């Protein structure tokens, strides 16, 4: 379904995110027929260049990241939508010209793909040049602050010129098809929901493992670490979608109200329930310390933690979270381990094992439910656990092969005016309120993260976090 005619301004249009994700994503939506040909996509950045130079640079980025040929007629068509205005974010240069290019009868969206320190300047100039009217939307990227105080300040700055329903805070995990699917699995089936609580769930594991290191973005990453880069946002969103109560309706505030309740119910995390790691080098690549160029850095590239949610539904069911760089494999999944049946009618050799539901977010998106059946053969009632395994690509055929990238989906939602998959200001603040004491406590402790080998499953210490509870992590592979 095509969206309405729009003018989208991308501040920071010469940057990496715009080239790698935003513009290739818009191109794919254009090819899919979702973007009206009258729409405008206006790049705005400090670099002095004209429309033609900007189009050339975008064409090269799209060739590289969207896998099309330079002379593909669809690319040639798409480039006609693009324009460029050189802008001085902290001065006056370029703003009049930008305002002059915006059409009165189109939807206006402004994408702040710039450092958060510029959000205030941009918002103020949009307002003083008449572009912050009631129907314009702004899109802001993570990191949204680096602690509660800075996030609050950012929210206040934006609120001076825009209402909350005009602000789209991106967490690109919410744009992933399989992440949205968590809600479909939970709330469009009757099968899981009755068991989805502490009475039946032994524990939950959420894993986001990456093989990449931080080389090339060390200066950002070293100031953030895994807690700010992944836990406060992406992992938190996954946790919320798994743990929240059913919203009364799939609409922005209903969904975000329920997520907020989960975040507010998170217990403070004890230092003993957290393991931080830092990767060492191997033959092929440098260590974390090499990658960030600081031999004394105490920033973590890995974190594992045991999280508890203090509410009626989850009291007593721990959630184990782990994420890290340069691990054995790139895999994101959520595993729900149910309790064992309360009584076995079979003898010891055939005692049932706990059911497990694994939702694979990436790659090989799908679901695997482990169930007990009888092992075939005349040897008596012997039980065996087998997978009910489904890959979404196989189950959905052609449609499942072509999953849109998170950014494509989210940008179209901005134009449609649908905030369901964006974070509300209070949600972001609540997430920082929970992570701040964790960060403060280890900064005070001055402890170094545990070393782990690149290409491994993370530090040994993280295994103990589970073993002590008589549980074990799923293998990363
Ligand atoms: C980003 C983080 O938000 O998410 C990166 O800054 C991380 O460090 C990335 O690599 C992971 O996203 P994805 O979509 O590759 O799982």
Tab-separated table of C-alpha atoms and ligand atoms in Angstrom, residues 21 141-142 171-173 176 208-210 212-214 217 220-221 228-230 233-234 325 330 332 362 405-407, ligand 1:
chain	number	residue	atom	x	y	z
A	21	UNK	CA	20.599	1.906	5.846
A	141	UNK	CA	18.390	7.755	16.326
A	142	UNK	CA	19.955	6.009	19.249
A	171	UNK	CA	15.177	1.299	18.044
A	172	UNK	CA	15.771	-0.623	14.861
A	173	UNK	CA	15.180	-3.954	16.632
A	176	UNK	CA	12.761	-6.403	12.507
A	208	UNK	CA	22.177	-11.373	20.813
A	209	UNK	CA	25.581	-12.625	19.697
A	210	UNK	CA	27.655	-10.924	17.041
A	212	UNK	CA	31.881	-8.384	14.371
A	213	UNK	CA	34.183	-6.417	16.660
A	214	UNK	CA	34.246	-2.683	17.208
A	217	UNK	CA	33.701	2.640	15.553
A	220	UNK	CA	31.825	5.707	19.940
A	221	UNK	CA	31.725	2.195	21.334
A	228	UNK	CA	24.526	1.347	26.567
A	229	UNK	CA	24.922	0.060	23.028
A	230	UNK	CA	22.701	-3.030	23.283
A	233	UNK	CA	17.692	-0.402	24.103
A	234	UNK	CA	17.605	-3.525	21.908
A	325	UNK	CA	30.946	-8.790	20.017
A	330	UNK	CA	26.000	-14.254	14.708
A	332	UNK	CA	19.902	-13.695	18.076
A	362	UNK	CA	18.270	-13.851	13.071
A	405	UNK	CA	15.025	-4.436	6.471
A	406	UNK	CA	14.078	-2.857	9.801
A	407	UNK	CA	14.714	0.682	8.587
B	1	LIG	C1	23.420	-1.244	16.785
B	1	LIG	C2	24.639	-1.248	17.651
B	1	LIG	O1	22.407	-0.469	17.365
B	1	LIG	O2	22.955	-2.574	16.601
B	1	LIG	C3	25.709	-2.130	17.050
B	1	LIG	O3	25.130	0.069	17.809
B	1	LIG	C4	25.179	-3.501	16.752
B	1	LIG	O4	26.837	-2.222	17.914
B	1	LIG	C5	23.882	-3.427	15.968
B	1	LIG	O5	26.158	-4.205	16.014
B	1	LIG	C6	23.251	-4.793	15.824
B	1	LIG	O6	22.190	-4.720	14.913
B	1	LIG	P1	21.791	-5.944	14.004
B	1	LIG	O7	20.608	-5.439	13.235
B	1	LIG	O8	22.976	-6.240	13.132
B	1	LIG	O9	21.481	-7.081	14.925
